[in-house]
Amino acid sequence: MSRRLSQLAGIPVTELKGVGERSAKALAAVEIETVLDLLTHYPRRYVDRTNEARIADLRPGEEGLVLGTVKRATTRRARTGKVMAEVDITDGTGFLRITFFNQSWRAKQLSEGTQAAFFGKFDLYRGKRQMVNPVVDLIGNRTGRIVPVYPQSADLDTWEIAGWVEEALRRAGEFAESLPEALRDRLDLAERTWAFHQIHEPESMAARGAARKRLAFDELLRLQVSLVMRKRAVERESKGIRHDVTGDLVPRFHAALPFPLTGAQRRAIEAIEDDLAGPHPMHRLLQGDVGAGKTVVAVSALLVAVQGGHQGALMAPTEVLAEQHFLGIRSLLGDLSVPDQTGSLFADRPVKVELLTNRTTASERAKLAAGLDDGSVDILIGTHALLTEGVAFRDLGVVVIDEQHRFGVEQRAALRGKGDDPDVLVMTATPIPRTAAMTVYGDLDVTTLDELPPGRTPVRTTWARGPLEEAEAWARVRAEVEAGRQAYVVCPLVEESERVQARSATEEFERLQASTLAGLRLGLLHGQMRAADKESAMAAFRRGEVDVLVATTVIEVGVDVPSATVMVIEDADRFGIAQLHQLRGRVGRGAAESFCYLLGGAEGEDNERLAALERTTDGFELAEVDLALRGEGTLLGTRQKGRSDLKLASLRHDRSLIERARQVAFEIVDADPLLAGHPVLEDEVRSLLDPDEAEFLFKS
Ligand code: ADP
Ligand code: MG
């Protein structure tokens, strides 16, 4: 009888002969508790002994892999003061000295008699063979041509793990196959049993590659099947509104805009209108770089609802963002009017947009509630405040969620629950590569605005690494102001609270006014200011009465002043890539060349982020860098609740595999919606889901 993964997940590792109490504890510390955990604890790399060199044959300047036994290990202090470990090894053909700088613990790790593999560059030092700071793998006295190296911890050696894996594989026998043979043939995928053996004990590196491909595909397919099932289940379960997309409100809105839509905007709006007209509620992600013009697309979707007599809602993660959307959307709409369906007369009235945040007073709320109830409020913009109980729409037709990654699943569901299966558009300015989006947002349809409105000039970005460049930044601010243009200074991010942040912005404003930027007209903008004060600070800047706006990240979104051509971001290393890119998007909105200076950031770990911003203004490229630097876990974590199951597959490196997995998932689910004919796969998909979710997806 063949083994299912779920069975292996039910067997504790202590069932293995080699695993005693001490080992079980060490394994639990790295989250290995069951035999399945152990078998999916894949080698981190392999020592390929077919590439092994004999010490006697090494040539200076060459890189090579040497296996040897430690004869002697010592530490000493070099003349420079650095502690160094010196380890002498032999493989029977000669001696080699391994020198480690700043790794004095190596002398203890590599005590006399230890066998290890060393990979590094070989050279001669005072006539003696040596290797400096090589990669070291303790593989014990393992034989075999290709030796797996497992992620190790202080209490676990790779050969111990290898031993347990060997026992587990032997005792597990045949694995249940989840894929039909025809599919395996078509996709050139190995058998599962073979794959599990070859990933742990490969015959060759080619076999290992084939094994990895199969097991990574399994991970991706499980995930995609669950996502596709969710998509289909939602479509099955919900009735949705068939919106009328033939009205003239949206065309009138477009005609009144001071600019033509970009091709990308037109395509996005068409896709959205198709969704809205269709029988199922829309679940679409709109992603686009900073300044790509997502707002116009969102407003078009909201207006489709309005022209059919429904209401729209837009939820943003912060008060400032909500307020800016409110002001921006009001001005985009101008005096656009709709037929008044609430009154008895056939009259037109302006589209009514309202704002709801925690700052909205009780009496304003009461008025708002009445307007939502009788349908005279067409579009409600706000923060989480929209989710409160008192907010009830007469007929909510379209929901837009901005910067959706900042909201949880429950919050999005709560907003949806304010209507009867309304259509949902979620937006993000942190675009991710298409195939990554398929995984992270696999139950959504994705539209990308891949074209910026014309007339934007790329922002020239400089990472000011030292005082000289910093001085250049301030000189640039003065020069631009002298030339009649304007500047932003973004204050350091202070974590604790908005209040602390506001205070530090105020102090920085005073400091700049008194010294660095003395003589210029400075303005201040932060989140703690009253809405009216914020608006008048912005208005003064817009009118050119203020040369330099000193601000917190409140300017991250929405602020749009074409004659602002330089931005200085203080302590830039405290911001993430996406946020810096957003901030920078506030300049470069006119025809003049624009500049951004990133202050701060030590050489070292931060430099990759700042250097990436210096190198490119392409949001997608930056998203890739971000993905590489922050790891994929963070990306998946936001939606998959940490149960991503992707141990081998990589969102970055397995693009074509992701596409194939998604395609196969659609084929399987659409032919067999509840996986009745795929019991092994069904079992594995269920194990990814929590019980409620499973019940929802597998309900016929
Ligand atoms: P995003 O939210 O995608 O970052 P916005 O919707 O805030 O971008 O738009 C950025 C700016 O570009 C706004 O000032 C907006 O009015 C302007 N804009 C949007 N679409 C166009 C277009 N097709 N042509 C010119 N300007 C546009
Ligand atoms: Mg926006």
XYZ file of C-alpha atoms and ligand atoms in Angstrom:
728
model
C 0.000 0.000 0.000
C 1.362 3.371 -0.875
C 1.793 6.127 1.641
C -0.026 9.400 1.602
C 1.684 12.498 2.838
C -1.075 12.961 5.386
C -0.179 9.587 6.876
C 3.445 10.598 7.180
C 2.275 13.802 8.822
C 0.637 11.652 11.467
C 3.802 9.793 12.460
C 6.005 11.513 15.045
C 9.733 11.510 14.339
C 10.295 9.640 17.583
C 9.013 6.542 15.779
C 12.324 6.471 13.969
C 14.916 4.297 15.637
C 17.633 6.866 15.610
C 15.558 9.628 17.163
C 15.688 9.725 20.929
C 14.478 12.324 23.329
C 17.412 14.671 22.876
C 17.216 14.525 19.088
C 13.459 14.967 19.136
C 13.906 18.161 21.080
C 16.541 19.477 18.702
C 14.303 18.622 15.755
C 11.290 20.285 17.341
C 13.357 23.430 17.717
C 13.524 23.634 13.914
C 9.867 22.683 13.566
C 10.396 19.070 12.584
C 7.932 16.963 14.504
C 6.602 14.435 12.059
C 8.099 12.143 9.473
C 6.625 14.382 6.780
C 8.364 17.408 8.294
C 11.599 15.465 8.172
C 11.154 14.327 4.584
C 10.367 17.848 3.468
C 13.380 19.210 5.307
C 15.309 19.329 2.070
C 19.068 19.556 1.712
C 20.337 23.098 1.511
C 23.037 22.053 -0.915
C 25.067 19.074 -1.987
C 28.715 18.221 -1.890
C 29.391 16.713 -5.265
C 32.306 14.406 -4.782
C 32.690 13.925 -8.479
C 34.263 17.369 -8.316
C 36.523 16.441 -5.453
C 40.159 17.372 -5.809
C 43.184 15.734 -4.217
C 45.239 18.136 -2.183
C 48.365 17.123 -4.060
C 46.770 18.143 -7.366
C 45.549 21.609 -6.336
C 46.898 24.516 -8.326
C 47.266 28.028 -6.959
C 44.424 30.304 -7.996
C 41.998 27.450 -8.628
C 38.727 26.899 -6.795
C 38.089 23.422 -5.574
C 36.439 21.029 -3.195
C 38.632 19.106 -0.811
C 37.579 16.450 1.678
C 39.917 15.938 4.553
C 40.488 15.013 8.160
C 41.556 17.639 10.651
C 45.017 17.089 12.113
C 45.347 20.218 14.214
C 43.270 23.316 14.969
C 44.431 26.432 16.790
C 43.525 30.057 17.174
C 45.881 32.983 17.357
C 45.883 36.722 17.046
C 47.339 38.072 13.839
C 49.595 41.130 13.865
C 46.651 43.204 12.701
C 44.824 42.273 15.906
C 42.316 40.027 14.135
C 41.652 36.633 15.651
C 42.300 33.851 13.230
C 41.710 30.119 13.358
C 44.183 27.839 11.627
C 43.181 24.313 10.768
C 45.491 21.814 9.150
C 43.894 19.002 7.191
C 45.032 16.059 5.149
C 43.409 13.753 2.633
C 46.300 11.339 2.430
C 47.848 12.991 -0.632
C 49.084 16.121 1.122
C 48.507 18.736 3.785
C 46.491 21.921 3.488
C 46.206 24.815 5.877
C 42.771 26.361 6.208
C 42.773 29.883 7.637
C 39.677 31.558 8.988
C 39.519 35.237 9.833
C 36.962 36.396 12.360
C 35.659 32.876 12.838
C 37.581 31.787 15.891
C 34.848 29.252 16.717
C 36.025 27.220 13.759
C 38.887 25.816 15.849
C 36.353 24.218 18.161
C 34.063 23.108 15.379
C 36.910 21.501 13.463
C 38.597 19.621 16.261
C 41.192 16.947 15.563
C 39.807 13.977 13.695
C 36.771 15.797 12.242
C 36.004 15.052 8.623
C 34.764 17.895 6.516
C 34.434 19.216 2.999
C 36.053 22.551 2.184
C 35.184 24.554 -0.858
C 37.208 27.621 -1.699
C 40.066 29.157 -3.568
C 43.387 27.525 -3.125
C 46.678 29.440 -3.042
C 50.207 29.446 -1.753
C 51.240 31.481 1.262
C 54.932 31.508 2.088
C 55.325 28.346 0.090
C 52.580 26.473 1.870
C 49.225 25.382 0.459
C 46.305 27.210 1.988
C 42.631 28.149 1.674
C 41.159 31.251 3.306
C 37.580 31.351 4.653
C 36.263 28.433 2.571
C 32.700 27.125 2.747
C 32.768 24.262 5.223
C 30.412 21.314 5.376
C 30.706 18.753 8.116
C 29.568 15.642 6.386
C 31.027 13.076 8.733
C 32.305 9.922 7.135
C 29.461 9.713 4.664
C 30.081 7.835 1.514
C 28.307 8.238 -1.783
C 29.159 10.471 -4.641
C 26.777 13.252 -3.796
C 26.357 14.085 -0.154
C 23.373 16.163 0.936
C 24.046 19.019 3.299
C 21.050 19.807 5.483
C 20.357 23.090 7.204
C 22.101 22.586 10.509
C 21.601 23.942 13.954
C 23.792 23.859 17.030
C 22.278 20.562 18.134
C 21.811 18.868 14.797
C 24.466 17.597 12.460
C 23.764 17.104 8.819
C 24.762 13.431 8.900
C 22.380 12.748 11.763
C 19.563 14.218 9.720
C 20.678 12.283 6.675
C 20.597 9.094 8.704
C 17.048 9.674 9.905
C 15.902 10.621 6.415
C 17.382 7.395 5.133
C 15.488 5.382 7.694
C 12.274 7.305 7.018
C 12.536 6.733 3.269
C 13.256 3.042 3.723
C 10.336 2.506 6.037
C 7.916 4.702 4.110
C 8.216 2.565 0.987
C 6.108 3.709 -1.972
C 4.565 7.164 -1.889
C 1.045 7.642 -3.153
C 1.204 9.306 -6.569
C -0.870 12.476 -6.855
C -0.555 13.057 -10.584
C -1.896 10.913 -13.416
C 0.799 9.436 -15.592
C -0.394 11.256 -18.694
C 0.057 14.566 -16.940
C 3.505 13.619 -15.669
C 4.508 12.665 -19.192
C 3.187 15.852 -20.671
C 4.977 18.049 -18.139
C 8.053 15.876 -17.982
C 7.703 15.308 -14.260
C 9.307 12.462 -12.378
C 7.442 10.010 -10.177
C 6.936 11.039 -6.613
C 8.648 8.127 -4.865
C 11.681 8.481 -7.075
C 11.685 12.239 -6.475
C 11.720 11.914 -2.696
C 14.633 9.519 -2.874
C 16.585 11.542 -5.378
C 16.243 14.834 -3.604
C 17.746 13.352 -0.478
C 20.184 10.857 -1.971
C 20.771 11.879 -5.579
C 22.552 9.638 -8.056
C 23.652 12.696 -9.950
C 23.035 16.392 -9.886
C 20.799 15.988 -12.923
C 18.616 13.515 -11.041
C 18.468 15.915 -8.152
C 17.286 18.656 -10.513
C 14.495 16.458 -11.847
C 13.480 15.508 -8.320
C 13.358 19.105 -7.242
C 11.245 20.039 -10.229
C 8.667 17.377 -9.366
C 8.463 18.245 -5.689
C 8.384 21.992 -6.315
C 5.610 21.458 -8.827
C 3.640 19.544 -6.194
C 3.944 22.461 -3.790
C 2.805 24.935 -6.411
C -0.012 22.756 -7.674
C -1.485 22.238 -4.205
C -1.462 25.966 -3.635
C -2.897 26.780 -7.054
C -5.616 24.161 -6.765
C -6.692 25.646 -3.454
C -6.704 29.146 -4.937
C -8.557 28.147 -8.082
C -11.090 26.225 -5.997
C -11.646 29.300 -3.866
C -12.162 31.411 -6.949
C -14.645 28.925 -8.386
C -16.427 28.449 -5.056
C -16.940 32.171 -4.678
C -18.307 32.320 -8.207
C -20.632 29.412 -7.461
C -21.823 30.762 -4.163
C -22.516 34.346 -5.005
C -25.122 35.871 -7.191
C -23.493 39.188 -7.874
C -24.935 42.269 -9.500
C -25.092 42.530 -13.258
C -24.148 46.165 -13.500
C -25.331 48.296 -16.330
C -22.214 49.461 -18.116
C -23.992 51.192 -20.959
C -24.901 54.399 -19.130
C -23.311 57.717 -19.964
C -21.936 58.669 -16.544
C -18.561 57.004 -17.014
C -18.060 58.379 -20.550
C -19.007 61.844 -19.296
C -16.487 61.473 -16.472
C -13.766 60.534 -18.938
C -14.655 63.348 -21.298
C -14.409 65.902 -18.509
C -10.934 64.800 -17.405
C -8.176 67.273 -18.266
C -6.192 64.474 -19.929
C -6.848 61.502 -22.198
C -6.709 58.070 -20.555
C -3.591 56.043 -21.136
C -3.929 52.822 -23.094
C -3.325 50.866 -19.915
C -6.080 52.733 -18.105
C -8.508 52.090 -20.942
C -7.686 48.385 -20.945
C -8.069 48.188 -17.171
C -11.433 49.945 -17.266
C -12.643 47.634 -20.026
C -11.650 44.558 -18.037
C -13.402 45.952 -14.987
C -16.555 46.777 -16.905
C -16.636 43.241 -18.279
C -16.432 41.934 -14.733
C -19.085 44.335 -13.527
C -21.495 43.426 -16.289
C -20.990 39.716 -15.658
C -22.993 37.480 -13.346
C -20.263 36.871 -10.756
C -18.947 39.490 -8.374
C -15.640 40.915 -9.462
C -12.529 40.075 -7.465
C -9.837 41.960 -9.260
C -6.470 43.292 -8.259
C -5.340 46.476 -9.935
C -1.624 46.931 -9.590
C 0.356 49.776 -10.999
C 3.390 51.821 -10.290
C 3.249 55.066 -8.388
C 1.620 57.710 -10.524
C 0.262 55.196 -13.039
C -3.205 56.640 -12.527
C -5.047 54.022 -10.501
C -7.439 56.542 -9.000
C -9.136 57.324 -12.290
C -9.655 53.612 -12.865
C -11.075 53.147 -9.377
C -13.421 56.087 -9.764
C -14.629 54.715 -13.088
C -15.554 51.468 -11.348
C -17.367 53.332 -8.580
C -19.259 55.387 -11.128
C -20.507 52.268 -12.902
C -22.238 51.427 -9.640
C -23.562 54.956 -9.278
C -24.959 55.152 -12.793
C -26.980 52.005 -12.119
C -28.418 53.505 -8.950
C -26.065 51.650 -6.597
C -23.495 53.064 -4.187
C -19.720 52.769 -4.053
C -17.213 52.643 -1.229
C -13.483 53.185 -1.150
C -11.462 52.122 1.870
C -7.909 53.320 2.513
C -5.578 52.207 5.295
C -4.873 55.586 6.885
C -6.755 58.728 7.670
C -4.408 60.840 5.603
C -4.794 58.588 2.604
C -8.562 58.576 2.944
C -8.667 62.357 3.203
C -6.450 62.753 0.180
C -8.523 60.352 -1.842
C -11.581 62.291 -0.801
C -10.155 65.628 -1.903
C -8.592 64.175 -5.055
C -11.703 62.328 -6.148
C -13.942 65.307 -5.466
C -11.805 67.445 -7.691
C -11.595 64.754 -10.393
C -15.383 64.535 -10.441
C -15.836 68.283 -10.711
C -19.515 69.018 -11.188
C -20.386 65.669 -12.732
C -24.072 65.015 -12.243
C -26.412 62.014 -12.024
C -30.155 61.783 -12.471
C -31.754 62.158 -9.068
C -33.512 58.891 -8.355
C -34.297 59.735 -4.754
C -36.389 62.806 -5.347
C -39.718 62.855 -7.110
C -38.600 65.242 -9.820
C -36.589 64.223 -12.822
C -33.686 66.430 -12.011
C -29.958 66.033 -12.097
C -27.865 66.423 -9.009
C -24.090 66.339 -8.494
C -22.514 62.977 -7.668
C -22.271 63.043 -3.905
C -19.032 61.898 -2.319
C -18.559 61.790 1.447
C -15.737 61.043 3.857
C -15.836 58.929 7.002
C -12.898 58.559 9.367
C -12.474 58.406 13.117
C -12.416 62.158 13.050
C -15.919 62.450 11.692
C -18.072 63.949 14.438
C -21.189 62.306 15.808
C -23.513 64.810 14.173
C -21.772 64.437 10.812
C -22.071 60.683 11.191
C -25.778 60.927 11.797
C -26.228 62.987 8.642
C -24.065 60.575 6.725
C -26.040 57.592 7.978
C -29.236 59.177 6.704
C -27.670 59.880 3.312
C -26.359 56.322 3.009
C -29.730 54.995 3.942
C -31.792 57.029 1.491
C -29.211 56.630 -1.258
C -28.369 60.307 -1.628
C -24.710 59.567 -0.798
C -23.264 57.934 -3.886
C -19.689 57.256 -2.898
C -18.295 56.889 0.597
C -14.567 57.176 1.141
C -12.934 56.347 4.430
C -10.772 54.295 6.702
C -11.573 51.246 8.827
C -14.322 53.473 10.160
C -16.366 52.212 7.187
C -16.513 48.828 8.848
C -18.241 50.017 12.002
C -21.702 48.768 12.707
C -23.519 52.044 12.237
C -22.487 52.236 8.586
C -25.267 50.785 6.447
C -25.658 51.349 2.722
C -28.921 51.301 0.949
C -27.384 49.408 -1.942
C -23.628 48.922 -2.071
C -22.604 47.858 -5.547
C -18.837 48.329 -5.876
C -16.102 48.283 -3.264
C -12.567 49.542 -3.820
C -9.820 48.753 -1.334
C -6.639 50.763 -1.662
C -3.256 49.423 -0.591
C -5.005 46.181 0.095
C -1.988 44.483 1.670
C -2.471 46.670 4.691
C -5.855 45.108 5.369
C -6.592 41.655 6.675
C -8.838 39.130 5.007
C -11.509 39.708 7.655
C -11.565 43.442 7.060
C -12.000 43.017 3.354
C -14.764 40.524 4.010
C -16.414 42.916 6.466
C -16.583 45.645 3.863
C -17.965 43.228 1.304
C -20.554 42.251 3.863
C -21.938 45.791 3.799
C -23.575 44.913 0.516
C -25.120 41.940 -1.232
C -22.125 40.388 -2.984
C -20.768 43.701 -4.259
C -17.984 43.748 -6.820
C -14.532 44.219 -5.354
C -11.503 45.973 -6.778
C -8.348 45.942 -4.703
C -5.433 48.185 -5.555
C -1.765 48.160 -4.778
C 1.101 50.430 -5.692
C 3.543 47.733 -4.770
C 3.448 45.747 -7.948
C 4.856 42.277 -7.929
C 5.927 40.138 -10.844
C 3.086 38.493 -12.713
C 3.877 34.951 -11.700
C 4.329 35.971 -8.086
C 0.934 37.626 -8.277
C -0.544 34.364 -9.524
C 0.623 32.755 -6.337
C 0.031 35.471 -3.821
C -3.261 36.634 -5.294
C -4.189 33.415 -7.022
C -7.882 33.724 -6.275
C -8.045 37.183 -7.843
C -7.875 38.342 -11.429
C -4.964 40.670 -11.901
C -4.793 43.792 -14.043
C -1.593 45.734 -14.304
C -1.249 49.386 -15.297
C 2.026 49.009 -17.094
C 2.191 52.442 -18.653
C 2.725 55.824 -17.032
C 0.854 58.901 -18.256
C 2.957 60.806 -20.785
C 5.107 63.774 -19.893
C 6.696 62.340 -16.793
C 10.437 62.788 -16.525
C 12.330 60.092 -14.679
C 13.581 61.267 -11.308
C 17.356 61.379 -10.947
C 18.086 59.726 -7.609
C 21.251 60.053 -5.575
C 22.030 58.142 -2.455
C 23.954 60.664 -0.387
C 26.443 58.389 1.276
C 28.417 61.073 3.078
C 28.517 64.740 4.117
C 29.719 65.920 0.712
C 26.758 64.479 -1.134
C 24.469 65.646 1.621
C 25.711 69.177 1.084
C 25.039 68.721 -2.609
C 21.443 67.768 -1.793
C 20.805 70.988 0.133
C 22.583 73.013 -2.536
C 20.269 71.470 -5.105
C 17.252 72.485 -3.035
C 18.468 76.085 -3.040
C 19.283 76.037 -6.745
C 15.865 74.682 -7.710
C 14.113 77.229 -5.527
C 16.198 79.984 -7.091
C 15.097 78.751 -10.497
C 11.487 79.164 -9.369
C 10.788 75.561 -8.475
C 9.961 73.827 -5.206
C 11.158 71.082 -2.898
C 10.017 68.491 -0.373
C 11.935 67.418 2.672
C 10.695 64.143 4.123
C 11.402 63.748 7.820
C 12.745 60.635 9.417
C 10.313 57.898 10.170
C 9.661 57.652 13.875
C 8.047 54.406 14.840
C 6.384 55.111 18.149
C 3.391 57.167 17.203
C 1.971 59.800 14.934
C 2.384 62.276 17.748
C 6.090 61.629 18.192
C 6.461 61.788 14.459
C 4.685 65.120 14.304
C 6.925 66.524 17.002
C 10.082 65.402 15.277
C 8.856 66.894 12.002
C 8.209 70.186 13.773
C 11.708 70.164 15.254
C 13.262 69.368 11.915
C 11.262 72.166 10.325
C 12.628 74.613 12.902
C 16.173 73.334 12.523
C 16.113 73.648 8.735
C 14.533 77.070 8.924
C 17.221 78.276 11.330
C 20.250 76.821 9.588
C 20.442 74.581 6.554
C 17.665 76.242 4.579
C 17.678 79.670 6.232
C 16.241 82.373 3.984
C 13.841 80.054 2.114
C 10.107 79.975 2.744
C 9.371 76.721 4.550
C 6.045 75.034 5.203
C 5.172 72.163 7.502
C 2.815 69.233 6.972
C 2.193 66.304 9.278
C -0.593 63.899 10.126
C -1.497 65.455 13.466
C -2.482 68.790 11.958
C -6.156 69.591 11.638
C -7.598 68.820 8.234
C -8.118 72.509 7.494
C -4.520 73.356 8.439
C -3.231 70.531 6.308
C -5.293 71.731 3.406
C -4.068 75.316 3.772
C -0.428 74.167 4.051
C -0.880 72.180 0.853
C -2.669 75.021 -0.862
C 0.118 77.469 -0.011
C 2.639 75.043 -1.447
C 0.543 74.512 -4.542
C 0.269 78.270 -5.089
C 4.045 78.599 -4.792
C 3.930 80.702 -1.640
C 6.059 78.094 0.084
C 9.397 76.981 -1.400
C 10.063 73.906 0.670
C 7.486 71.657 2.252
C 8.840 69.837 5.277
C 6.621 66.833 5.766
C 6.184 63.396 7.191
C 5.105 60.533 4.994
C 1.671 62.123 4.713
C 2.857 63.258 1.325
C 3.364 59.677 0.300
C 0.234 59.653 -1.757
C -1.972 62.010 -3.619
C 0.083 65.162 -3.432
C 0.594 66.458 -6.915
C 2.549 69.673 -7.522
C 4.255 69.736 -10.933
C 6.728 72.498 -10.063
C 8.151 70.499 -7.150
C 11.345 69.116 -8.614
C 13.475 68.009 -5.717
C 12.915 65.768 -2.740
C 15.283 65.148 0.131
C 14.470 62.083 2.233
C 16.163 62.044 5.613
C 17.215 58.763 7.203
C 16.119 57.018 4.060
C 17.408 53.718 5.353
C 14.485 53.576 7.759
C 11.999 53.245 4.929
C 11.265 50.215 2.804
C 11.881 50.170 -0.926
C 8.226 50.460 -1.808
C 7.673 53.421 0.454
C 10.722 55.281 -0.825
C 9.546 54.672 -4.339
C 6.102 56.025 -3.440
C 7.594 59.106 -1.848
C 9.845 59.754 -4.780
C 6.798 59.605 -7.021
C 5.790 63.015 -5.668
C 8.424 64.679 -7.822
C 8.951 64.272 -11.538
C 5.362 65.257 -12.264
C 6.195 68.158 -14.538
C 8.406 68.680 -17.565
C 11.493 69.863 -15.639
C 14.156 67.393 -14.610
C 13.641 66.207 -11.054
C 15.908 64.992 -8.287
C 15.656 62.819 -5.237
C 18.304 62.579 -2.528
C 18.358 59.721 -0.078
C 20.227 60.686 3.069
C 21.690 58.255 5.565
C 22.203 54.539 5.426
C 25.420 52.868 6.305
C 27.341 50.980 3.713
C 26.395 47.381 4.224
C 23.054 45.761 4.528
C 21.010 48.828 3.683
C 22.963 49.723 0.644
C 21.256 47.252 -1.637
C 17.919 48.948 -1.088
C 19.174 52.481 -1.535
C 21.435 51.492 -4.394
C 18.484 49.875 -6.158
C 16.510 53.102 -5.910
C 19.460 54.968 -7.271
C 19.733 52.579 -10.192
C 16.134 52.386 -11.404
C 12.786 54.142 -11.313
C 10.893 51.092 -12.546
C 8.521 49.948 -9.818
C 8.444 46.397 -11.108
C 12.190 46.092 -11.048
C 12.226 47.498 -7.526
C 9.544 45.036 -6.528
C 11.830 42.241 -7.683
C 14.687 43.612 -5.634
C 12.400 43.893 -2.657
C 11.280 40.336 -3.140
C 14.868 39.175 -3.261
C 15.948 41.156 -0.218
C 13.006 40.586 2.055
C 12.421 37.028 1.073
C 9.281 35.473 -0.200
C 7.886 34.632 3.186
C 6.838 38.187 3.841
C 4.995 38.337 0.588
C 3.181 35.083 1.083
C 2.707 35.697 4.772
C 0.271 38.485 4.177
C -2.185 36.220 2.456
C -1.310 32.672 3.267
C -1.102 33.023 7.022
C 2.301 31.436 7.156
C 1.150 28.077 5.806
C 2.561 28.618 2.434
C 4.100 25.164 2.091
C 6.601 26.489 -0.406
C 9.819 24.910 0.728
C 11.409 24.251 -2.619
C 9.503 26.397 -5.076
C 10.586 29.988 -5.447
C 8.415 32.822 -6.646
C 11.449 34.319 -8.282
C 13.126 31.347 -9.847
C 10.275 29.060 -10.792
C 8.202 31.290 -13.002
C 7.435 28.844 -15.745
C 6.656 26.148 -13.204
C 4.212 28.520 -11.508
C 2.468 29.208 -14.801
C 2.191 25.526 -15.584
C 0.897 24.733 -12.106
C -1.769 27.396 -12.435
C -2.829 26.161 -15.833
C -2.996 22.558 -14.629
C -4.941 23.670 -11.544
C -7.588 25.238 -13.780
C -7.723 22.108 -15.958
C -8.151 19.840 -12.967
C -10.636 21.946 -11.026
C -12.785 22.823 -14.026
C -13.054 19.174 -15.048
C -13.512 17.896 -11.511
C -14.578 20.744 -9.184
C -14.455 18.777 -5.932
C -11.461 16.610 -6.891
C -13.492 13.455 -6.621
C -11.268 11.778 -9.176
C -8.046 12.985 -7.535
C -8.220 11.592 -4.008
C -4.517 11.964 -3.246
C -4.409 15.541 -4.423
C -7.636 16.280 -2.578
C -6.140 14.991 0.625
C -3.090 17.227 0.170
C -5.077 20.326 -0.705
C -7.260 19.833 2.353
C -4.201 19.732 4.556
C -3.376 23.268 3.424
C -6.719 24.625 4.521
C -8.278 25.289 7.850
C -11.506 23.357 8.481
C -13.917 26.203 7.696
C -12.194 26.938 4.469
C -12.148 23.265 3.525
C -15.835 22.980 4.181
C -16.532 26.005 2.005
C -14.381 24.806 -0.883
C -15.494 21.200 -0.876
C -19.181 21.929 -0.487
C -20.981 20.757 -3.591
P -1.536 56.238 -8.536
O -2.650 56.184 -7.515
O -1.588 55.114 -9.503
O -0.202 56.392 -7.920
P -2.863 58.617 -9.323
O -4.173 58.025 -9.628
O -2.720 59.344 -8.033
O -1.732 57.531 -9.426
O -2.441 59.543 -10.518
C -1.256 60.276 -10.485
C -1.418 61.592 -11.191
O -1.525 61.376 -12.583
C -2.640 62.346 -10.782
O -2.313 63.681 -10.719
C -3.614 62.101 -11.908
O -4.505 63.160 -12.036
C -2.675 62.025 -13.090
N -3.175 61.214 -14.181
C -3.901 60.077 -14.073
N -4.174 59.582 -15.307
C -3.580 60.401 -16.192
C -3.496 60.423 -17.613
N -4.076 59.474 -18.374
N -2.800 61.429 -18.185
C -2.211 62.372 -17.439
N -2.261 62.425 -16.102
C -2.933 61.454 -15.474
Mg -3.014 56.235 -5.483
